[in-house]
């Protein structure tokens, strides 16, 4: 044991914590250049296919290398190891029913669990720190235990988890992508910032999410959610999208700025939408096909829109009284006959809507400018909102090797490469419309 502890100190370099627990170790100043003994260095592609392989490395407190567990194990455990300097990959172990690594506190790389068809329990009871968690196609999993304090990237896709509360205490991440987990009906998070993307899509029916501590995120996409709460959200640096949700009311009272595209599309039960502190939208602004939204009065303070503005639906009222500048086209269409285009036309005549195309159509009459570009503008618009979405998700799906991708909706995102998303596509078209 003395020996092992010394090895650990060597691996960790000047490790105060470990040295302090072992007086002999602290007396010896081990060079970080000391060759790491082979028993603790497993190489960049070590593979374990039996419990005996794992027993052989269980003596090490610290393991250096990437460990893949695959093959026909029924259950597996990695004992004693406290730190993995590398990644742990459990992949295509189709007989694996349970896995535990309960002493593991830190994984510097990824914890990947993919295509584990009967895995019901994965226990990492001590795991506090990991760079990336990647859980994809776990059709039997019911428990995933950790003690997570920090993680940079989280992907949970196509699992049977009913809760992902293991992630709820995190304060900041780069990526949080929770999709196609059909039993997941709620997610409450302490996140304060998301430096890349937050995506919660196609999970359980009637899923409710709350991100009440979230102050900013680079981009946010929610789909198939029944309730959403973002009580502290002040800014979204890139895109914000609420697509095809069954949310009845959405209040983003602290939101002042969306850096790029803001889309609220096809939320059939939405009857109240309040973004009354929002002043600036850097890209396109789309509020479309929210069939129950009769009154669009939650954007009173929006002054500038950096792209095109598209507002379609059944609304009888649209309050954009502070709007001063729209860089792109304006498209306003409502089935209501009780809507007047006059204020919008006035705005357009003043030069506030700068794009070549301006369309305002109501159930009663329509008004447009530069008729030649009108048709192309509105056809691009509807194409963007549905067709581009499906083509981008089908191309993502085509690259999936996973057997379940066919049953997962949308992009059952299989990796962290930012996909050319729906929002991206709409943004591109909106930029093209300028
Ligand atoms: C030194 O570390 C080993 C392994 O962690 C432990 O078993 C042993 O009790 C420690 N010795 C002392 C004196 O703390
Ligand atoms: C241990 O190593 C560090 C840096 O490698 C050095 O600053 C320190 O003086 C060394 N201590 C002893 C007791 O040799
Ligand atoms: C683990 O694998 C990745 C590539 O898959 C490699 O970049 C990394 O160096 C490996 N880590 C170790 C500790 O071997
Ligand atoms: C999964 O493992 C089985 C054997 O357990 C093997 O036949 C199959 O080719 C593996 N699939 C992949 C995608 O690696
Ligand atoms: C893990 O699986 C093995 C065999 O598949 C079973 O005997 C054992 O009870 C399971 N352990 C837990 C904690 O579920
Ligand atoms: C998130 O924002 C970046 C720009 O910062 C963009 O390139 C990327 O496509 C966006 N991702 C999604 C899912 O919208
Ligand atoms: C808004 O929706 C939430 C959850 O769906 C609900 O609890 C709340 O009562 C609703 N508020 C209003 C004003 O309808
Ligand atoms: C996003 O905006 C917030 C608030 O304005 C800022 O603190 C943060 O640095 C920005 N993040 C990125 C990635 O631009
Ligand atoms: C909304 O969801 C339905 C059913 O899942 C789907 O058919 C439709 O294409 C979706 N619409 C959008 C705009 O994503
Ligand atoms: C707008 O923001 C201010 C300051 O952040 C806040 O006091 C106010 O309540 C917000 N307005 C609304 C309508 O929530
Ligand atoms: C039509 O709009 C006016 C004000 O915009 C409102 O007072 C009136 O109730 C509306 N009528 C219908 C039938 O919606
Ligand atoms: C709105 O819905 C109609 C019919 O359901 C569809 O044809 C149209 O493309 C949709 N528009 C948008 C912007 O989603």
XYZ file of C-alpha atoms and ligand atoms in Angstrom:
602
model
C 0.000 0.000 0.000
C 2.888 2.274 0.703
C 4.043 1.623 -2.809
C 0.709 2.427 -4.385
C 0.379 5.661 -2.545
C 3.804 6.708 -3.747
C 2.798 5.883 -7.290
C -0.234 8.045 -6.922
C 1.785 10.958 -5.712
C 4.067 10.519 -8.679
C 1.155 10.559 -11.066
C -0.362 13.585 -9.468
C 2.879 15.478 -9.149
C 2.855 17.659 -6.080
C -0.298 16.297 -4.519
C -0.717 17.922 -1.177
C -3.814 16.046 -0.200
C -2.348 12.639 -0.784
C 1.014 13.548 0.684
C -0.664 14.805 3.802
C -2.446 11.546 4.380
C 0.768 9.615 4.219
C 3.766 10.849 6.138
C 6.292 8.713 4.309
C 5.123 10.089 0.997
C 5.275 13.697 2.044
C 8.861 13.301 3.165
C 9.851 12.141 -0.298
C 9.765 14.743 -3.021
C 8.905 12.750 -6.076
C 9.796 14.217 -9.396
C 6.873 14.561 -11.762
C 9.162 12.983 -14.315
C 9.221 9.716 -12.437
C 8.149 7.022 -14.826
C 4.606 5.963 -14.057
C 4.569 2.225 -13.415
C 2.709 0.208 -15.998
C 0.195 -1.079 -13.504
C -1.313 2.397 -13.306
C -0.783 3.462 -16.878
C -3.189 1.627 -19.067
C -2.480 3.318 -22.366
C -4.705 5.367 -24.560
C -6.935 2.509 -25.698
C -7.096 -0.137 -22.980
C -10.030 -2.521 -23.255
C -11.564 -4.658 -20.522
C -13.892 -7.462 -21.537
C -14.075 -9.307 -18.225
C -14.214 -8.486 -14.536
C -10.748 -10.018 -14.154
C -9.376 -7.267 -16.421
C -10.844 -4.698 -14.077
C -9.549 -6.520 -11.003
C -6.056 -6.294 -12.426
C -6.163 -2.500 -12.310
C -8.239 -2.117 -9.177
C -5.144 -1.645 -7.049
C -4.389 1.781 -8.432
C -5.743 4.920 -6.862
C -5.009 6.765 -10.050
C -5.245 5.336 -13.498
C -3.749 7.053 -16.518
C -5.223 6.250 -19.881
C -8.513 5.546 -21.578
C -10.437 2.514 -20.428
C -13.085 0.897 -22.596
C -15.350 -1.746 -21.131
C -17.122 -3.843 -23.721
C -18.008 -7.436 -24.502
C -20.119 -9.940 -22.661
C -19.757 -9.067 -19.010
C -22.907 -9.482 -16.914
C -21.916 -7.071 -14.212
C -18.752 -5.128 -13.680
C -17.114 -3.029 -11.022
C -14.020 -0.923 -10.920
C -12.859 -1.011 -7.333
C -10.597 1.401 -5.447
C -9.673 3.651 -8.343
C -10.229 7.258 -7.266
C -9.049 9.178 -10.257
C -8.963 8.433 -13.940
C -6.716 10.656 -16.004
C -8.395 9.840 -19.266
C -11.820 8.585 -20.265
C -14.033 5.726 -19.175
C -16.055 4.259 -21.996
C -18.692 1.582 -21.557
C -19.772 0.644 -25.013
C -21.802 -2.159 -26.583
C -21.633 -4.367 -23.521
C -24.982 -5.934 -24.312
C -25.037 -8.343 -21.360
C -24.067 -5.721 -18.808
C -26.750 -5.365 -16.174
C -24.990 -3.168 -13.681
C -21.779 -1.253 -13.285
C -20.188 0.432 -10.320
C -17.102 2.501 -9.702
C -17.985 3.900 -6.337
C -14.585 5.197 -5.322
C -14.049 7.136 -8.492
C -14.042 10.837 -7.655
C -12.647 12.359 -10.787
C -12.502 11.600 -14.484
C -10.474 14.151 -16.418
C -11.957 13.134 -19.756
C -15.320 11.639 -20.597
C -17.615 9.198 -18.954
C -19.266 7.583 -21.933
C -22.019 4.973 -21.759
C -23.447 3.984 -25.100
C -25.459 1.107 -26.448
C -25.809 -0.789 -23.195
C -29.063 -2.550 -23.896
C -29.812 -4.117 -20.519
C -27.882 -1.874 -18.158
C -30.249 -0.956 -15.341
C -27.926 0.563 -12.809
C -24.766 2.623 -13.077
C -23.274 3.745 -9.819
C -20.557 6.356 -9.467
C -21.382 7.287 -5.907
C -18.247 9.389 -5.346
C -17.945 10.998 -8.737
C -17.584 14.736 -8.250
C -15.739 15.916 -11.297
C -15.829 14.933 -14.936
C -15.295 16.800 -18.153
C -17.980 15.173 -20.262
C -20.879 12.859 -19.557
C -22.197 11.130 -22.610
C -25.084 8.699 -22.141
C -26.687 7.503 -25.337
C -28.997 4.567 -25.990
C -29.482 3.104 -22.575
C -32.933 1.547 -23.016
C -33.106 -0.154 -19.611
C -31.348 2.217 -17.250
C -33.223 3.249 -14.148
C -30.545 4.600 -11.858
C -27.485 6.671 -12.464
C -25.943 7.792 -9.201
C -23.195 10.387 -8.847
C -22.117 13.109 -6.491
C -21.431 15.537 -9.295
C -20.051 18.987 -8.516
C -18.615 19.931 -11.860
C -18.962 18.862 -15.475
C -18.463 20.731 -18.706
C -20.590 18.842 -21.182
C -23.609 16.676 -20.610
C -25.456 14.653 -23.212
C -28.256 12.321 -22.154
C -30.069 10.931 -25.160
C -32.389 7.998 -25.714
C -32.382 6.645 -22.187
C -35.125 5.405 -19.866
C -34.059 7.640 -16.994
C -36.988 9.124 -15.110
C -34.802 11.690 -13.469
C -31.506 13.356 -14.256
C -31.287 15.021 -10.877
C -27.628 14.061 -10.723
C -27.037 17.164 -12.824
C -29.354 19.479 -10.985
C -26.744 20.951 -8.644
C -24.352 22.069 -11.352
C -23.853 25.828 -11.535
C -22.278 26.114 -14.969
C -21.747 23.968 -18.019
C -20.783 24.396 -21.645
C -23.364 22.027 -23.045
C -26.468 20.504 -21.547
C -28.336 18.396 -24.044
C -31.159 16.229 -22.768
C -33.153 14.680 -25.601
C -35.375 11.715 -26.410
C -35.595 10.416 -22.858
C -39.213 9.373 -22.941
C -39.765 8.847 -19.219
C -38.190 12.094 -18.174
C -40.939 14.445 -17.093
C -39.197 17.090 -15.079
C -35.891 18.804 -14.755
C -35.071 21.441 -12.182
C -31.656 22.933 -12.439
C -29.417 25.259 -10.432
C -27.457 26.260 -13.511
C -26.402 29.892 -13.609
C -24.739 29.926 -16.995
C -24.463 27.793 -20.096
C -21.545 28.891 -22.216
C -22.540 26.904 -25.279
C -25.959 25.339 -25.644
C -28.876 24.262 -23.544
C -31.166 21.883 -25.353
C -34.094 20.046 -23.805
C -36.103 18.310 -26.477
C -38.387 15.362 -27.173
C -38.364 14.008 -23.635
C -41.363 12.722 -21.664
C -44.844 13.906 -22.486
C -45.698 16.897 -20.377
C -42.152 17.519 -19.249
C -41.742 20.534 -17.000
C -38.411 22.286 -16.717
C -37.162 25.039 -14.498
C -33.927 26.915 -14.841
C -34.724 29.614 -12.351
C -31.106 30.498 -11.527
C -29.976 30.724 -15.113
C -28.738 34.225 -15.874
C -27.307 33.720 -19.319
C -26.792 31.061 -21.932
C -25.205 31.108 -25.348
C -28.239 29.466 -26.877
C -31.350 27.726 -25.633
C -33.718 25.392 -27.465
C -36.783 23.806 -25.930
C -39.082 21.405 -27.716
C -41.939 19.224 -26.511
C -42.024 20.765 -23.086
C -45.225 21.470 -21.212
C -43.962 24.079 -18.774
C -40.810 26.142 -18.639
C -39.539 28.625 -16.128
C -36.536 30.905 -16.557
C -37.099 33.368 -13.743
C -33.617 34.947 -13.816
C -32.733 34.770 -17.486
C -31.270 38.111 -18.560
C -29.561 37.423 -21.824
C -29.084 34.853 -24.510
C -25.911 35.534 -26.435
C -26.880 33.628 -29.568
C -30.234 31.947 -30.247
C -33.337 31.314 -28.210
C -35.996 28.960 -29.485
C -39.262 27.552 -28.161
C -40.552 25.146 -30.767
C -43.535 22.821 -30.714
C -44.076 22.944 -26.981
C -47.345 22.568 -25.102
C -46.492 25.465 -22.830
C -49.525 27.581 -21.984
C -47.735 30.611 -20.684
C -44.169 31.733 -20.982
C -42.744 34.561 -18.945
C -39.194 35.764 -19.426
C -39.496 38.908 -17.400
C -35.789 39.556 -16.864
C -34.751 38.935 -20.438
C -33.344 42.069 -22.032
C -31.309 40.789 -24.951
C -31.147 37.964 -27.460
C -27.918 38.157 -29.463
C -29.115 36.347 -32.559
C -32.365 34.647 -33.558
C -35.390 34.472 -31.298
C -38.035 31.968 -32.359
C -41.343 31.062 -30.785
C -42.899 28.631 -33.229
C -45.768 26.144 -33.246
C -46.591 26.198 -29.565
C -50.228 25.230 -29.923
C -51.293 25.898 -26.368
C -49.465 29.124 -25.781
C -51.871 31.826 -24.739
C -49.601 34.170 -22.881
C -46.109 35.263 -23.793
C -44.359 37.904 -21.761
C -40.910 39.277 -22.547
C -41.667 42.774 -21.451
C -38.090 43.730 -20.596
C -36.717 42.577 -23.931
C -35.301 45.471 -25.938
C -32.800 43.983 -28.384
C -32.838 41.031 -30.732
C -29.596 40.776 -32.683
C -30.884 38.482 -35.426
C -34.235 37.405 -36.780
C -37.386 37.509 -34.729
C -40.023 34.874 -35.413
C -43.313 34.372 -33.605
C -45.236 31.944 -35.772
C -48.075 29.447 -35.674
C -48.849 29.696 -32.002
C -52.503 29.114 -32.693
C -53.911 30.106 -29.300
C -51.905 33.282 -28.999
C -54.542 35.900 -29.677
C -52.744 38.820 -28.146
C -49.055 39.420 -28.730
C -48.399 42.065 -26.145
C -45.264 40.717 -24.480
C -42.770 42.562 -26.695
C -43.717 46.116 -25.849
C -40.129 47.202 -25.301
C -38.458 45.595 -28.271
C -36.663 48.446 -30.034
C -34.253 46.777 -32.446
C -34.297 43.612 -34.504
C -31.057 42.872 -36.338
C -32.610 40.515 -38.903
C -36.055 40.005 -40.334
C -39.242 40.036 -38.325
C -41.880 37.385 -38.942
C -45.084 37.313 -36.956
C -47.760 34.909 -38.152
C -50.739 33.360 -36.466
C -54.238 34.136 -35.337
C -53.541 37.216 -33.287
C -55.859 40.163 -33.138
C -53.423 42.367 -31.318
C -49.706 42.946 -31.750
C -47.937 45.495 -29.608
C -44.568 46.572 -30.939
C -44.959 50.139 -29.843
C -41.254 50.749 -29.103
C -39.964 49.180 -32.303
C -37.517 51.549 -33.990
C -35.362 49.473 -36.250
C -35.665 46.217 -38.163
C -32.686 45.548 -40.426
C -34.470 42.894 -42.472
C -37.874 42.251 -43.988
C -41.177 42.454 -42.196
C -43.771 39.718 -42.521
C -46.982 39.956 -40.565
C -49.820 37.544 -41.229
C -52.855 36.841 -39.149
C -56.118 35.095 -39.789
C -57.858 37.623 -37.602
C -59.932 40.189 -39.420
C -59.801 42.379 -36.376
C -56.223 43.440 -36.882
C -55.018 46.642 -38.367
C -51.857 46.852 -40.441
C -51.798 50.621 -40.189
C -49.259 51.023 -37.370
C -46.911 48.566 -39.074
C -47.280 50.297 -42.422
C -46.504 53.591 -40.762
C -43.399 52.070 -39.244
C -42.351 50.695 -42.606
C -42.913 54.026 -44.350
C -40.742 55.765 -41.778
C -37.936 53.431 -42.855
C -37.883 51.545 -39.600
C -38.321 48.241 -41.400
C -35.388 48.334 -43.757
C -35.700 45.092 -45.731
C -36.889 45.075 -49.325
C -39.995 43.131 -48.537
C -42.831 44.153 -46.304
C -45.976 42.054 -46.034
C -48.939 42.577 -43.805
C -51.890 40.258 -44.312
C -54.961 39.956 -42.179
C -58.137 37.959 -42.470
C -59.679 41.098 -43.903
C -57.145 42.436 -46.383
C -53.501 42.440 -47.174
C -50.924 45.035 -47.859
C -47.507 44.572 -49.266
C -44.621 46.290 -50.929
C -42.385 45.178 -53.781
C -44.694 42.369 -54.721
C -41.988 40.509 -56.636
C -40.025 39.787 -53.501
C -43.069 39.144 -51.377
C -43.696 35.658 -52.698
C -40.120 34.570 -52.311
C -39.970 36.016 -48.860
C -42.987 34.201 -47.569
C -42.106 30.889 -49.203
C -38.633 31.018 -47.732
C -40.198 31.754 -44.422
C -42.443 28.728 -44.269
C -39.742 26.503 -45.721
C -37.362 27.596 -43.014
C -39.746 26.915 -40.230
C -40.535 23.344 -41.090
C -38.755 21.868 -44.108
C -35.286 23.049 -43.173
C -35.794 21.667 -39.740
C -36.622 18.194 -40.954
C -33.863 18.146 -43.525
C -31.282 19.191 -40.969
C -32.446 16.601 -38.486
C -32.575 13.828 -41.048
C -29.040 14.567 -42.146
C -27.948 14.367 -38.533
C -29.771 11.090 -38.148
C -28.154 9.686 -41.248
C -24.770 9.885 -39.566
C -25.953 8.025 -36.485
C -24.760 4.494 -36.115
C -27.049 3.885 -33.200
C -29.844 1.408 -33.756
C -32.289 3.610 -31.949
C -31.737 6.747 -33.940
C -34.644 5.864 -36.166
C -37.041 5.968 -33.272
C -35.582 9.088 -31.720
C -37.062 12.354 -32.808
C -35.113 15.186 -34.281
C -31.445 15.168 -33.771
C -30.899 12.485 -31.169
C -27.649 14.300 -30.868
C -24.874 11.813 -30.910
C -21.948 14.066 -30.265
C -20.988 17.543 -29.227
C -20.178 18.917 -32.642
C -22.616 21.784 -32.920
C -25.109 20.586 -35.489
C -26.402 22.871 -38.183
C -29.514 23.384 -36.221
C -32.946 24.590 -37.002
C -32.121 27.907 -35.430
C -28.930 28.092 -37.415
C -30.862 27.416 -40.599
C -33.485 30.017 -39.861
C -30.767 32.470 -38.914
C -29.000 31.819 -42.196
C -32.146 32.374 -44.220
C -32.909 35.501 -42.278
C -29.431 36.808 -42.924
C -29.892 35.915 -46.594
C -33.095 37.936 -46.619
C -31.316 41.085 -45.552
C -0.235 5.350 3.577
O -1.150 5.163 2.505
C -1.645 3.843 2.420
C -2.483 3.742 1.163
O -3.321 4.852 1.010
C -2.431 3.518 3.677
O -2.891 2.188 3.599
C -1.507 3.657 4.875
O -2.249 3.443 6.050
C -0.927 5.059 4.906
N 0.023 5.166 5.969
C -0.028 6.128 6.883
C 1.024 6.140 7.899
O -0.912 6.996 6.851
C 10.232 19.475 -4.120
O 10.106 19.877 -5.480
C 9.758 21.222 -5.635
C 9.521 21.534 -7.125
O 9.711 20.426 -7.903
C 10.846 22.103 -5.065
O 10.458 23.484 -5.192
C 11.031 21.754 -3.600
O 12.108 22.530 -3.090
C 11.317 20.296 -3.436
N 11.398 19.955 -1.999
C 12.296 19.185 -1.483
C 12.172 18.926 -0.026
O 13.193 18.717 -2.152
C -7.590 9.152 -24.596
O -8.009 9.140 -25.960
C -7.970 10.420 -26.584
C -8.466 10.274 -27.981
O -9.515 9.399 -28.056
C -6.564 10.946 -26.591
O -6.536 12.232 -27.137
C -6.038 10.992 -25.166
O -4.689 11.391 -25.190
C -6.164 9.655 -24.490
N -5.807 9.832 -23.098
C -4.848 9.148 -22.524
C -4.572 9.496 -21.103
O -4.234 8.272 -23.103
C -21.268 -5.341 -30.229
O -20.811 -6.503 -29.614
C -21.170 -7.699 -30.286
C -20.674 -8.869 -29.493
O -20.943 -8.680 -28.141
C -20.565 -7.689 -31.669
O -20.986 -8.832 -32.378
C -21.006 -6.452 -32.406
O -20.344 -6.369 -33.645
C -20.682 -5.205 -31.607
N -21.246 -4.052 -32.278
C -20.557 -2.954 -32.471
C -21.267 -1.855 -33.168
O -19.401 -2.823 -32.087
C -25.370 -6.948 -10.853
O -25.601 -7.967 -11.805
C -25.301 -9.265 -11.334
C -25.455 -10.268 -12.470
O -25.937 -9.683 -13.628
C -26.217 -9.604 -10.166
O -25.891 -10.868 -9.665
C -26.036 -8.565 -9.084
O -26.946 -8.779 -8.042
C -26.260 -7.165 -9.638
N -25.928 -6.188 -8.615
C -26.643 -5.107 -8.409
C -26.151 -4.189 -7.354
O -27.663 -4.864 -9.040
C -25.317 28.121 -30.675
O -24.683 29.335 -30.970
C -23.603 29.270 -31.855
C -23.035 30.640 -32.035
O -22.549 31.127 -30.842
C -24.035 28.661 -33.162
O -22.943 28.542 -34.034
C -24.663 27.319 -32.937
O -25.133 26.767 -34.109
C -25.782 27.427 -31.938
N -26.310 26.127 -31.631
C -27.597 25.868 -31.645
C -28.012 24.490 -31.249
O -28.417 26.694 -31.959
C -48.349 29.510 -16.237
O -48.017 28.154 -16.359
C -47.625 27.553 -15.146
C -47.171 26.161 -15.442
O -47.709 25.653 -16.592
C -48.762 27.584 -14.171
O -48.350 27.030 -12.953
C -49.165 29.028 -13.958
O -50.302 29.067 -13.127
C -49.502 29.692 -15.269
N -49.728 31.110 -15.055
C -50.689 31.745 -15.656
C -50.781 33.206 -15.347
O -51.465 31.193 -16.422
C -22.845 35.927 -22.809
O -23.434 37.051 -22.218
C -23.135 37.195 -20.849
C -23.950 38.324 -20.309
O -23.980 39.410 -21.189
C -21.636 37.405 -20.673
O -21.330 37.532 -19.319
C -20.928 36.198 -21.262
O -19.545 36.369 -21.189
C -21.339 35.954 -22.684
N -20.801 34.672 -23.077
C -20.270 34.432 -24.244
C -19.799 33.039 -24.485
O -20.194 35.291 -25.105
C -44.321 19.354 -34.024
O -44.501 18.019 -33.574
C -45.274 17.231 -34.454
C -45.536 15.900 -33.798
O -44.426 15.408 -33.175
C -44.534 17.118 -35.770
O -45.267 16.345 -36.665
C -44.287 18.504 -36.345
O -43.507 18.414 -37.504
C -43.569 19.371 -35.347
N -43.485 20.723 -35.849
C -42.363 21.464 -35.752
C -42.458 22.845 -36.266
O -41.331 21.037 -35.260
C -37.507 44.436 -15.757
O -36.253 44.378 -15.119
C -36.205 45.134 -13.930
C -34.791 45.133 -13.434
O -34.127 43.973 -13.765
C -37.146 44.541 -12.930
O -37.129 45.305 -11.743
C -38.531 44.550 -13.505
O -39.414 43.888 -12.633
C -38.554 43.875 -14.858
N -39.815 44.049 -15.496
C -40.728 43.116 -15.503
C -41.955 43.411 -16.271
O -40.575 42.031 -14.942
C -61.128 43.994 -32.078
O -60.049 44.786 -31.580
C -60.449 45.812 -30.702
C -59.237 46.622 -30.303
O -58.098 46.265 -31.011
C -61.106 45.203 -29.495
O -61.569 46.220 -28.648
C -62.246 44.329 -29.931
O -62.814 43.670 -28.805
C -61.813 43.320 -30.943
N -62.913 42.547 -31.401
C -62.874 41.231 -31.550
C -64.089 40.589 -32.090
O -61.866 40.578 -31.251
C -47.871 27.053 -39.814
O -48.745 25.962 -39.924
C -49.211 25.740 -41.240
C -50.229 24.641 -41.222
O -50.178 23.891 -40.051
C -48.025 25.383 -42.111
O -48.419 25.180 -43.405
C -47.010 26.514 -42.039
O -45.863 26.146 -42.765
C -46.615 26.814 -40.628
N -45.779 27.985 -40.592
C -44.735 28.073 -39.784
C -43.988 29.340 -39.852
O -44.413 27.172 -39.011
